[in-house]
Amino acid sequence: MNVGGVQVGGGAPVVVQTMTKTETANLTATMDQIRRVADAGADLVRVAVPRDKDVEALKTIVRESPIPVIADIHFNHTLALKAIDAGAHCVRLNPGNIGGPEKVAEVADRAKAAGVPMRIGVNSGSLPKHLHELERENSVEALVTAGVEFVALMERLDFTDFKVSIKSTNVPNTIAANRLLSERIPYPLHLGITEAGTKWSGSLKSAVGLGTLLADGIGDTIRISLSTFHAEEEVKVAWEILKALKLRERGPVLIACPTCGRLQFDMDTVVADIERRLEAYADPVEVAVLGCAVNGIGEASHADFGITGAKNEGLIFSRGKPLKKVPQEQLVDELFKEIDKYAATKQIDVNAAEQAAGAEWLQRIEEENAGELTPERLAKLEAESARADADAIDAALTEKVTLDESASPTAGRRFSRA
Ligand code: SF4
C-alpha cells in the first residue's frame, strides 16, 4: 500500500511512524511537533481526530506537513468521512467500535473513491464482545481472530488497500499474535506495543517485542508508544531498533564499551556528549568509545572513528588504525574535527607522522598491560576455548563414523552398483 507516497509493505523498508501528542486543532503546536518528528526521521505521522475542529485543522496540516498524515478515528464514522474529504493520506479505525458494518462500508466506499488507504486494527483492550469469552481462554487467539474477522469484512466490502494492526500491552502476546496473523493474512502489518510505558521501560518493551518480530521478517511499519510529550523520542527509539537489526540506516551509530575498573576517563559524560553531538550528522558513520587502551583497538576495528584513553592522553583511531594521539581533555573535540572532515570530503584524513606517533603510544600501552585480564580478553579466551572444544567434538565424531563404517558388513560396498 502507498500512504501519501510512502510505500508500506511489499518488500519496502520498514516505515517509521509516530503520533502527535498535541491537541490536533492547536495548529501551531501540532505543526511544530510534526516538523520535529519529521526531522527525527518519521516517515509518517498520525494525528488524533476526535472533534470537528480537528477535521478543520487537518485540512491545513495535510497541506503543510512535510510527511504524509494519518487521521486517527474512533467511534464516529462521520469524522472518518470528513478526514478523507480533508485530504488525510490514510485513515486509521477500529471496525469494531465505529458503529457496525454499514458505517465501515460507508468509510470504505469514501476511501476507495478518494484513493485513500486505511489502517484497520484492534487493541487487546477493545476486542468485540463476541470474542470476550475466547479472550479469557486464549487472548492471543482472540486478538488474531479479531484481526482476521476485520480483514474478511473489508474484503466483503471489496476494499483491500489496508494494513492491519493487532496490539497488546503484553509483549509475548504481541509477538505470538503477530506471528500467527502474518501466516493467516497477506496484508502489511503495523506493529506496536500498546501503552508500552515510560521512555526507559517502553523503549525496552518495544525493542524486545517489535525487535523479535522484525528479526523474523514480520512487520512493515512500526510505532513506538512512549509516555512522553516529545513524540520525536518515539521516532529515535524506532530508528535505534531498525538500525540495531540492520534493517535501515540513518545517521551515525555509536558503540561504547561497558566500562570497568580500568576506565581512564569520565565515560558517562563523554558518551552522552558524543551521542548528543552526533545527532547533527546524517552520515551513517560508526563511532566507538573505548574506556581504556589496554586492549588495543581490535574490538572496535570496524568503527569508522573511535577514541580511547590512558592516563592524560588519548587516541583517535579509524577503521582499526591509529589516527593521532591527543591530550585527553581534547579527545572529543578532536574526534569531531575528524568526523567533520569526513562528512565534508568522504575521506579519512591520515597524517603519516601523527599516525606513527599514535601507533607507538598504543603499542606502549598494550605492552605495559599485556598480562591484564580485561573483559574483552576474557571473552576472547572463552571464544577460543569454545572453538577448541567444538573442534575436539568434531574430530571425535569423525573418528567414530570412520570406525563404524570400517566395522560394518557393507563397508566398501556402499557406492558399488548392482
Ligand atoms: S577494559 Fe574494556 S570495558 Fe574496561 S574500560 Fe577498557 S575497554 Fe572499557
CSV table of C-alpha atoms and ligand atoms in Angstrom, one decimal:
chain,number,residue,atom,x,y,z
A,1,MET,CA,0.0,0.0,0.0
A,2,ASN,CA,1.0,3.6,-0.5
A,3,VAL,CA,0.4,6.2,2.1
A,4,GLY,CA,0.9,9.6,0.5
A,5,GLY,CA,3.9,8.4,-1.5
A,6,VAL,CA,5.4,6.2,1.3
A,7,GLN,CA,5.3,2.5,0.4
A,8,VAL,CA,4.3,0.2,3.2
A,9,GLY,CA,4.8,-3.5,2.8
A,10,GLY,CA,5.5,-5.3,-0.4
A,11,GLY,CA,9.2,-5.5,0.4
A,12,ALA,CA,9.6,-1.8,1.1
A,13,PRO,CA,11.9,-0.8,4.0
A,14,VAL,CA,10.1,-0.8,7.4
A,15,VAL,CA,8.3,2.5,7.8
A,16,VAL,CA,8.8,4.6,10.9
A,17,GLN,CA,5.7,6.4,12.2
A,18,THR,CA,4.6,8.2,15.3
A,19,MET,CA,1.6,10.1,16.6
A,20,THR,CA,1.4,13.7,17.7
A,21,LYS,CA,0.6,14.4,21.4
A,22,THR,CA,-0.8,17.9,20.9
A,23,GLU,CA,-4.5,18.9,20.6
A,24,THR,CA,-4.7,18.5,16.8
A,25,ALA,CA,-6.8,21.7,16.5
A,26,ASN,CA,-3.9,23.6,18.0
A,27,LEU,CA,-2.3,24.2,14.7
A,28,THR,CA,0.9,25.8,15.9
A,29,ALA,CA,1.7,23.2,18.4
A,30,THR,CA,0.7,20.3,16.1
A,31,MET,CA,2.7,21.6,13.1
A,32,ASP,CA,5.7,22.2,15.4
A,33,GLN,CA,5.6,18.6,16.6
A,34,ILE,CA,5.1,17.2,13.1
A,35,ARG,CA,8.2,19.1,11.9
A,36,ARG,CA,10.2,17.8,14.9
A,37,VAL,CA,9.2,14.2,14.3
A,38,ALA,CA,9.9,14.6,10.6
A,39,ASP,CA,13.4,15.9,11.4
A,40,ALA,CA,13.9,13.0,13.7
A,41,GLY,CA,13.2,10.6,10.8
A,42,ALA,CA,9.5,9.8,11.0
A,43,ASP,CA,8.2,8.7,7.6
A,44,LEU,CA,4.5,9.1,8.6
A,45,VAL,CA,2.7,10.9,11.3
A,46,ARG,CA,-0.7,10.2,12.8
A,47,VAL,CA,-2.9,12.8,14.4
A,48,ALA,CA,-6.0,12.2,16.6
A,49,VAL,CA,-9.2,13.5,15.1
A,50,PRO,CA,-11.9,13.3,17.9
A,51,ARG,CA,-13.8,16.5,17.1
A,52,ASP,CA,-14.9,18.6,14.1
A,53,LYS,CA,-12.4,21.3,14.9
A,54,ASP,CA,-9.7,18.7,14.5
A,55,VAL,CA,-11.0,18.0,11.0
A,56,GLU,CA,-10.8,21.7,10.2
A,57,ALA,CA,-7.2,21.8,11.4
A,58,LEU,CA,-6.5,18.6,9.4
A,59,LYS,CA,-7.0,20.4,6.1
A,60,THR,CA,-4.1,22.7,6.9
A,61,ILE,CA,-2.0,20.0,8.5
A,62,VAL,CA,-2.1,17.8,5.4
A,63,ARG,CA,-1.2,20.8,3.2
A,64,GLU,CA,1.8,21.9,5.4
A,65,SER,CA,3.1,18.6,6.8
A,66,PRO,CA,6.5,17.5,5.4
A,67,ILE,CA,5.4,13.9,5.7
A,68,PRO,CA,2.1,12.1,5.0
A,69,VAL,CA,-0.6,12.3,7.7
A,70,ILE,CA,-2.8,9.6,9.0
A,71,ALA,CA,-6.1,10.5,10.7
A,72,ASP,CA,-6.8,8.5,13.8
A,73,ILE,CA,-10.6,8.0,14.3
A,74,HIS,CA,-12.6,6.2,17.0
A,75,PHE,CA,-16.3,5.8,17.5
A,76,ASN,CA,-17.6,8.4,15.0
A,77,HIS,CA,-17.5,7.3,11.3
A,78,THR,CA,-18.6,10.7,10.1
A,79,LEU,CA,-15.2,12.1,11.3
A,80,ALA,CA,-13.6,9.4,9.1
A,81,LEU,CA,-15.6,10.6,6.1
A,82,LYS,CA,-14.7,14.2,6.8
A,83,ALA,CA,-11.0,13.3,7.4
A,84,ILE,CA,-10.9,11.7,3.9
A,85,ASP,CA,-12.5,14.8,2.5
A,86,ALA,CA,-10.0,16.9,4.3
A,87,GLY,CA,-7.2,15.2,2.4
A,88,ALA,CA,-5.8,12.7,5.0
A,89,HIS,CA,-3.3,10.4,3.4
A,90,CYS,CA,-4.6,7.4,5.4
A,91,VAL,CA,-7.4,6.7,8.0
A,92,ARG,CA,-6.9,4.5,11.0
A,93,LEU,CA,-10.0,3.0,12.5
A,94,ASN,CA,-11.1,0.0,14.6
A,95,PRO,CA,-14.0,-1.6,12.6
A,96,GLY,CA,-15.3,-2.9,15.9
A,97,ASN,CA,-16.0,0.5,17.5
A,98,ILE,CA,-17.2,2.6,14.6
A,99,GLY,CA,-21.0,1.6,14.8
A,100,GLY,CA,-21.4,-1.5,12.7
A,101,PRO,CA,-20.5,-2.9,9.3
A,102,GLU,CA,-22.7,-0.4,7.4
A,103,LYS,CA,-20.7,2.5,8.8
A,104,VAL,CA,-17.4,0.7,8.0
A,105,ALA,CA,-18.8,0.2,4.4
A,106,GLU,CA,-19.6,3.9,4.1
A,107,VAL,CA,-16.0,4.8,5.1
A,108,ALA,CA,-14.5,2.1,2.8
A,109,ASP,CA,-16.5,3.5,-0.1
A,110,ARG,CA,-15.4,7.0,0.5
A,111,ALA,CA,-11.8,5.9,1.0
A,112,LYS,CA,-11.9,3.9,-2.2
A,113,ALA,CA,-13.3,6.7,-4.2
A,114,ALA,CA,-10.6,9.1,-2.9
A,115,GLY,CA,-7.8,6.5,-3.2
A,116,VAL,CA,-7.0,6.7,0.5
A,117,PRO,CA,-5.7,3.6,2.2
A,118,MET,CA,-6.7,2.6,5.7
A,119,ARG,CA,-5.2,1.0,8.8
A,120,ILE,CA,-7.6,-1.3,10.5
A,121,GLY,CA,-7.0,-3.0,13.8
A,122,VAL,CA,-7.7,-3.7,17.3
A,123,ASN,CA,-6.0,-3.5,20.7
A,124,SER,CA,-6.2,-6.1,23.4
A,125,GLY,CA,-8.4,-3.8,25.5
A,126,SER,CA,-11.0,-3.2,22.8
A,127,LEU,CA,-11.9,-6.6,21.3
A,128,PRO,CA,-15.5,-7.1,20.0
A,129,LYS,CA,-18.0,-8.5,22.6
A,130,HIS,CA,-18.4,-11.9,20.9
A,131,LEU,CA,-14.7,-12.5,21.4
A,132,HIS,CA,-14.6,-11.8,25.2
A,133,GLU,CA,-15.0,-15.4,26.2
A,134,LEU,CA,-12.3,-16.5,23.8
A,135,GLU,CA,-10.1,-13.7,25.2
A,136,ARG,CA,-10.4,-15.2,28.7
A,137,GLU,CA,-9.4,-18.6,27.4
A,138,ASN,CA,-6.8,-17.6,24.8
A,139,SER,CA,-6.1,-13.9,24.5
A,140,VAL,CA,-3.7,-14.4,21.5
A,141,GLU,CA,-6.2,-16.4,19.5
A,142,ALA,CA,-8.9,-13.8,20.3
A,143,LEU,CA,-6.7,-10.9,19.0
A,144,VAL,CA,-5.8,-12.9,15.8
A,145,THR,CA,-9.5,-13.8,15.3
A,146,ALA,CA,-10.5,-10.1,15.6
A,147,GLY,CA,-7.8,-9.2,13.0
A,148,VAL,CA,-8.9,-11.9,10.6
A,149,GLU,CA,-12.6,-11.0,11.0
A,150,PHE,CA,-11.9,-7.4,10.2
A,151,VAL,CA,-9.9,-8.4,7.1
A,152,ALA,CA,-12.8,-10.6,6.0
A,153,LEU,CA,-15.2,-7.7,6.5
A,154,MET,CA,-13.1,-5.4,4.4
A,155,GLU,CA,-12.7,-8.0,1.7
A,156,ARG,CA,-16.5,-8.4,1.6
A,157,LEU,CA,-16.7,-4.6,1.1
A,158,ASP,CA,-14.3,-5.0,-1.8
A,159,PHE,CA,-11.7,-2.8,-0.1
A,160,THR,CA,-8.2,-4.3,0.2
A,161,ASP,CA,-6.0,-1.2,0.4
A,162,PHE,CA,-5.2,-1.5,4.1
A,163,LYS,CA,-2.7,-2.6,6.7
A,164,VAL,CA,-3.6,-4.4,9.9
A,165,SER,CA,-2.6,-4.0,13.5
A,166,ILE,CA,-3.3,-6.1,16.5
A,167,LYS,CA,-1.7,-4.7,19.6
A,168,SER,CA,-1.4,-5.7,23.2
A,169,THR,CA,0.3,-4.3,26.3
A,170,ASN,CA,1.7,-7.8,26.8
A,171,VAL,CA,4.9,-8.4,24.9
A,172,PRO,CA,4.8,-12.2,24.5
A,173,ASN,CA,1.1,-11.9,23.3
A,174,THR,CA,2.0,-9.3,20.8
A,175,ILE,CA,4.8,-11.5,19.4
A,176,ALA,CA,2.6,-14.6,19.3
A,177,ALA,CA,-0.4,-12.9,17.8
A,178,ASN,CA,1.5,-11.1,15.0
A,179,ARG,CA,3.4,-14.3,14.1
A,180,LEU,CA,0.0,-16.1,13.8
A,181,LEU,CA,-1.6,-13.2,11.9
A,182,SER,CA,1.3,-13.0,9.4
A,183,GLU,CA,0.6,-16.6,8.5
A,184,ARG,CA,-3.1,-16.1,8.0
A,185,ILE,CA,-3.4,-12.8,6.1
A,186,PRO,CA,-1.3,-11.4,3.2
A,187,TYR,CA,-1.7,-7.7,4.1
A,188,PRO,CA,1.0,-5.3,5.5
A,189,LEU,CA,1.3,-5.3,9.3
A,190,HIS,CA,1.6,-2.3,11.6
A,191,LEU,CA,3.5,-3.2,14.8
A,192,GLY,CA,3.4,-1.6,18.2
A,193,ILE,CA,3.1,-2.4,21.9
A,194,THR,CA,0.1,-0.6,23.3
A,195,GLU,CA,0.8,1.7,26.3
A,196,ALA,CA,4.4,0.5,26.4
A,197,GLY,CA,5.3,2.8,29.3
A,198,THR,CA,7.9,5.4,30.0
A,199,LYS,CA,10.8,6.3,27.8
A,200,TRP,CA,13.0,3.8,29.6
A,201,SER,CA,10.7,0.8,30.1
A,202,GLY,CA,8.6,1.4,27.0
A,203,SER,CA,11.7,1.5,24.8
A,204,LEU,CA,12.9,-1.8,26.2
A,205,LYS,CA,9.5,-3.5,25.8
A,206,SER,CA,9.2,-2.2,22.3
A,207,ALA,CA,12.7,-3.3,21.4
A,208,VAL,CA,12.1,-6.8,22.7
A,209,GLY,CA,8.6,-7.2,21.2
A,210,LEU,CA,9.0,-5.4,17.9
A,211,GLY,CA,12.6,-6.4,17.5
A,212,THR,CA,11.7,-10.1,17.8
A,213,LEU,CA,9.1,-9.8,15.1
A,214,LEU,CA,11.2,-7.6,12.8
A,215,ALA,CA,14.1,-10.1,13.1
A,216,ASP,CA,11.7,-12.8,11.9
A,217,GLY,CA,10.8,-10.6,8.9
A,218,ILE,CA,7.4,-9.7,10.3
A,219,GLY,CA,6.2,-6.1,10.3
A,220,ASP,CA,6.0,-3.3,7.6
A,221,THR,CA,5.6,-0.2,9.8
A,222,ILE,CA,6.3,0.5,13.5
A,223,ARG,CA,5.2,3.0,16.1
A,224,ILE,CA,6.8,3.1,19.5
A,225,SER,CA,4.3,4.3,22.1
A,226,LEU,CA,6.0,6.1,25.0
A,227,SER,CA,4.6,8.2,27.8
A,228,THR,CA,6.4,11.3,26.8
A,229,PHE,CA,5.1,14.5,25.3
A,230,HIS,CA,8.1,14.5,23.0
A,231,ALA,CA,7.0,12.4,20.0
A,232,GLU,CA,10.4,12.6,18.4
A,233,GLU,CA,11.7,10.4,21.2
A,234,GLU,CA,9.5,7.6,19.9
A,235,VAL,CA,11.0,8.1,16.4
A,236,LYS,CA,14.5,7.9,17.8
A,237,VAL,CA,13.8,4.6,19.5
A,238,ALA,CA,12.2,3.2,16.4
A,239,TRP,CA,15.3,4.1,14.4
A,240,GLU,CA,17.6,2.5,17.0
A,241,ILE,CA,15.6,-0.7,16.7
A,242,LEU,CA,15.8,-0.7,12.9
A,243,LYS,CA,19.5,0.2,12.9
A,244,ALA,CA,20.3,-2.5,15.5
A,245,LEU,CA,18.7,-5.1,13.2
A,246,LYS,CA,20.5,-3.6,10.2
A,247,LEU,CA,17.1,-3.1,8.5
A,248,ARG,CA,17.6,0.6,7.8
A,249,GLU,CA,20.4,3.1,8.1
A,250,ARG,CA,20.1,6.6,9.4
A,251,GLY,CA,22.7,8.8,10.9
A,252,PRO,CA,25.7,7.7,13.0
A,253,VAL,CA,25.9,4.5,15.1
A,254,LEU,CA,27.5,4.9,18.5
A,255,ILE,CA,29.2,1.9,20.2
A,256,ALA,CA,30.7,2.1,23.6
A,257,CYS,CA,32.4,-0.3,26.0
A,258,PRO,CA,30.5,-1.1,29.2
A,259,THR,CA,33.4,0.3,31.2
A,260,CYS,CA,35.1,-1.4,34.1
A,261,GLY,CA,37.8,-0.7,36.8
A,262,ARG,CA,40.3,0.1,34.0
A,263,LEU,CA,38.4,3.1,32.8
A,264,GLN,CA,40.7,6.1,32.1
A,265,PHE,CA,38.2,8.9,31.7
A,266,ASP,CA,34.6,10.0,32.6
A,267,MET,CA,32.8,7.9,30.1
A,268,ASP,CA,29.3,8.8,31.2
A,269,THR,CA,29.8,12.4,30.4
A,270,VAL,CA,31.9,11.8,27.3
A,271,VAL,CA,29.5,9.2,25.7
A,272,ALA,CA,26.4,11.4,26.4
A,273,ASP,CA,28.2,14.4,24.9
A,274,ILE,CA,29.2,12.4,21.8
A,275,GLU,CA,25.7,11.0,21.4
A,276,ARG,CA,24.2,14.4,21.6
A,277,ARG,CA,26.7,15.9,19.1
A,278,LEU,CA,26.3,13.0,16.6
A,279,GLU,CA,22.6,13.9,16.3
A,280,ALA,CA,23.6,16.7,14.0
A,281,TYR,CA,25.1,14.3,11.4
A,282,ALA,CA,23.4,12.5,8.6
A,283,ASP,CA,26.2,10.1,7.5
A,284,PRO,CA,25.8,6.5,8.9
A,285,VAL,CA,29.3,6.6,10.4
A,286,GLU,CA,30.1,4.2,13.3
A,287,VAL,CA,31.8,5.8,16.2
A,288,ALA,CA,33.4,3.8,19.1
A,289,VAL,CA,34.3,4.9,22.6
A,290,LEU,CA,36.6,2.6,24.5
A,291,GLY,CA,37.2,3.4,28.1
A,292,CYS,CA,40.9,2.4,28.1
A,293,ALA,CA,43.5,1.5,25.6
A,294,VAL,CA,44.6,-1.7,27.4
A,295,ASN,CA,43.0,-4.0,24.8
A,296,GLY,CA,44.3,-2.0,21.9
A,297,ILE,CA,41.5,-1.1,19.4
A,298,GLY,CA,40.8,-4.5,18.0
A,299,GLU,CA,37.3,-4.7,19.5
A,300,ALA,CA,36.3,-1.6,17.6
A,301,SER,CA,38.3,-2.1,14.5
A,302,HIS,CA,35.2,-1.9,12.3
A,303,ALA,CA,34.3,1.6,13.6
A,304,ASP,CA,34.9,4.5,11.2
A,305,PHE,CA,36.1,6.6,14.1
A,306,GLY,CA,36.8,6.0,17.7
A,307,ILE,CA,38.5,7.2,20.8
A,308,THR,CA,40.3,5.6,23.7
A,309,GLY,CA,42.3,6.9,26.6
A,310,ALA,CA,45.1,6.2,29.1
A,311,LYS,CA,46.3,8.5,31.9
A,312,ASN,CA,46.5,12.0,30.5
A,313,GLU,CA,46.5,11.1,26.8
A,314,GLY,CA,44.1,9.6,24.4
A,315,LEU,CA,44.0,8.3,20.9
A,316,ILE,CA,41.7,8.9,17.9
A,317,PHE,CA,41.5,5.9,15.7
A,318,SER,CA,39.8,5.0,12.5
A,319,ARG,CA,39.0,1.6,10.9
A,320,GLY,CA,41.4,-0.3,13.1
A,321,LYS,CA,44.3,2.1,12.8
A,322,PRO,CA,45.5,5.0,15.0
A,323,LEU,CA,45.0,8.5,13.5
A,324,LYS,CA,46.6,10.6,16.2
A,325,LYS,CA,47.4,10.9,19.9
A,326,VAL,CA,45.9,13.9,21.7
A,327,PRO,CA,45.7,15.3,25.2
A,328,GLN,CA,42.7,13.6,27.0
A,329,GLU,CA,40.7,16.8,27.5
A,330,GLN,CA,40.8,17.4,23.7
A,331,LEU,CA,39.7,13.9,22.8
A,332,VAL,CA,36.0,14.7,22.0
A,333,ASP,CA,36.7,17.9,20.1
A,334,GLU,CA,39.5,16.3,18.0
A,335,LEU,CA,37.2,13.3,17.3
A,336,PHE,CA,34.6,15.7,15.9
A,337,LYS,CA,37.2,17.5,13.8
A,338,GLU,CA,37.9,14.2,12.1
A,339,ILE,CA,34.2,13.4,11.7
A,340,ASP,CA,33.6,16.9,10.2
A,341,LYS,CA,36.5,16.4,7.7
A,342,TYR,CA,35.0,13.0,6.7
A,343,ALA,CA,31.5,14.5,6.4
A,344,ALA,CA,32.8,17.2,4.1
A,345,THR,CA,35.1,15.0,1.9
A,346,LYS,CA,34.0,11.4,2.5
A,347,GLN,CA,37.7,10.7,3.0
A,348,ILE,CA,39.6,9.8,6.2
A,349,ASP,CA,42.4,12.3,6.6
A,350,VAL,CA,45.6,10.4,7.6
A,351,ASN,CA,48.8,12.2,8.6
A,352,ALA,CA,51.6,9.6,8.5
A,353,ALA,CA,53.7,11.2,11.3
A,354,GLU,CA,50.7,11.6,13.6
A,355,GLN,CA,49.6,8.0,12.8
A,356,ALA,CA,53.1,6.6,13.6
A,357,ALA,CA,53.1,8.5,17.0
A,358,GLY,CA,49.7,7.2,17.8
A,359,ALA,CA,50.7,3.6,16.9
A,360,GLU,CA,53.8,3.9,19.1
A,361,TRP,CA,51.8,5.2,22.0
A,362,LEU,CA,49.2,2.4,21.6
A,363,GLN,CA,51.8,-0.3,21.4
A,364,ARG,CA,53.4,1.0,24.6
A,365,ILE,CA,50.1,0.9,26.5
A,366,GLU,CA,49.4,-2.6,25.2
A,367,GLU,CA,52.8,-3.8,26.3
A,368,GLU,CA,52.6,-2.3,29.7
A,369,ASN,CA,49.2,-4.1,30.2
A,370,ALA,CA,49.9,-7.3,28.4
A,371,GLY,CA,49.0,-9.5,31.3
A,372,GLU,CA,45.7,-7.8,32.2
A,373,LEU,CA,42.6,-10.0,32.0
A,374,THR,CA,40.2,-7.4,30.6
A,375,PRO,CA,36.5,-8.3,29.8
A,376,GLU,CA,37.5,-8.3,26.2
A,377,ARG,CA,40.4,-10.6,26.6
A,378,LEU,CA,38.4,-12.9,28.8
A,379,ALA,CA,35.7,-13.0,26.1
A,380,LYS,CA,38.4,-13.8,23.5
A,381,LEU,CA,39.8,-16.6,25.7
A,382,GLU,CA,36.3,-18.1,26.2
A,383,ALA,CA,35.6,-18.0,22.5
A,384,GLU,CA,38.9,-19.7,21.7
A,385,SER,CA,38.3,-22.4,24.3
A,386,ALA,CA,34.7,-23.0,23.0
A,387,ARG,CA,36.1,-23.3,19.4
A,388,ALA,CA,38.8,-25.8,20.6
A,389,ASP,CA,36.0,-27.8,22.4
A,390,ALA,CA,33.9,-27.8,19.3
A,391,ASP,CA,36.9,-28.9,17.1
A,392,ALA,CA,37.6,-31.8,19.6
A,393,ILE,CA,34.0,-33.0,19.4
A,394,ASP,CA,34.0,-32.8,15.6
A,395,ALA,CA,37.3,-34.8,15.5
A,396,ALA,CA,35.9,-37.4,17.9
A,397,LEU,CA,32.7,-37.8,15.9
A,398,THR,CA,34.6,-38.1,12.6
A,399,GLU,CA,36.8,-40.8,14.1
A,400,LYS,CA,33.7,-42.7,15.4
A,401,VAL,CA,32.0,-42.6,12.0
A,402,THR,CA,35.2,-43.9,10.3
A,403,LEU,CA,35.4,-46.7,12.8
A,404,ASP,CA,31.7,-47.6,12.4
A,405,GLU,CA,32.0,-47.7,8.7
A,406,SER,CA,35.0,-50.0,8.6
A,407,ALA,CA,33.3,-52.3,11.1
A,408,SER,CA,30.1,-52.5,9.1
A,409,PRO,CA,29.5,-55.7,6.9
A,410,THR,CA,28.6,-53.4,4.0
A,411,ALA,CA,31.9,-51.4,4.4
A,412,GLY,CA,33.5,-50.8,1.0
A,413,ARG,CA,30.3,-51.7,-0.9
A,414,ARG,CA,28.3,-48.5,-0.2
A,415,PHE,CA,28.9,-47.0,-3.6
A,416,SER,CA,29.1,-50.1,-5.8
A,417,ARG,CA,26.4,-50.5,-8.4
A,418,ALA,CA,24.2,-53.6,-8.6
B,1,SF4,S1,38.9,-3.0,29.7
B,1,SF4,FE1,37.3,-2.9,28.2
B,1,SF4,S2,35.4,-2.5,29.4
B,1,SF4,FE2,37.1,-1.9,30.7
B,1,SF4,S3,37.4,0.3,30.3
B,1,SF4,FE3,38.8,-0.8,28.9
B,1,SF4,S4,37.7,-1.0,27.0
B,1,SF4,FE4,36.2,-0.5,28.6
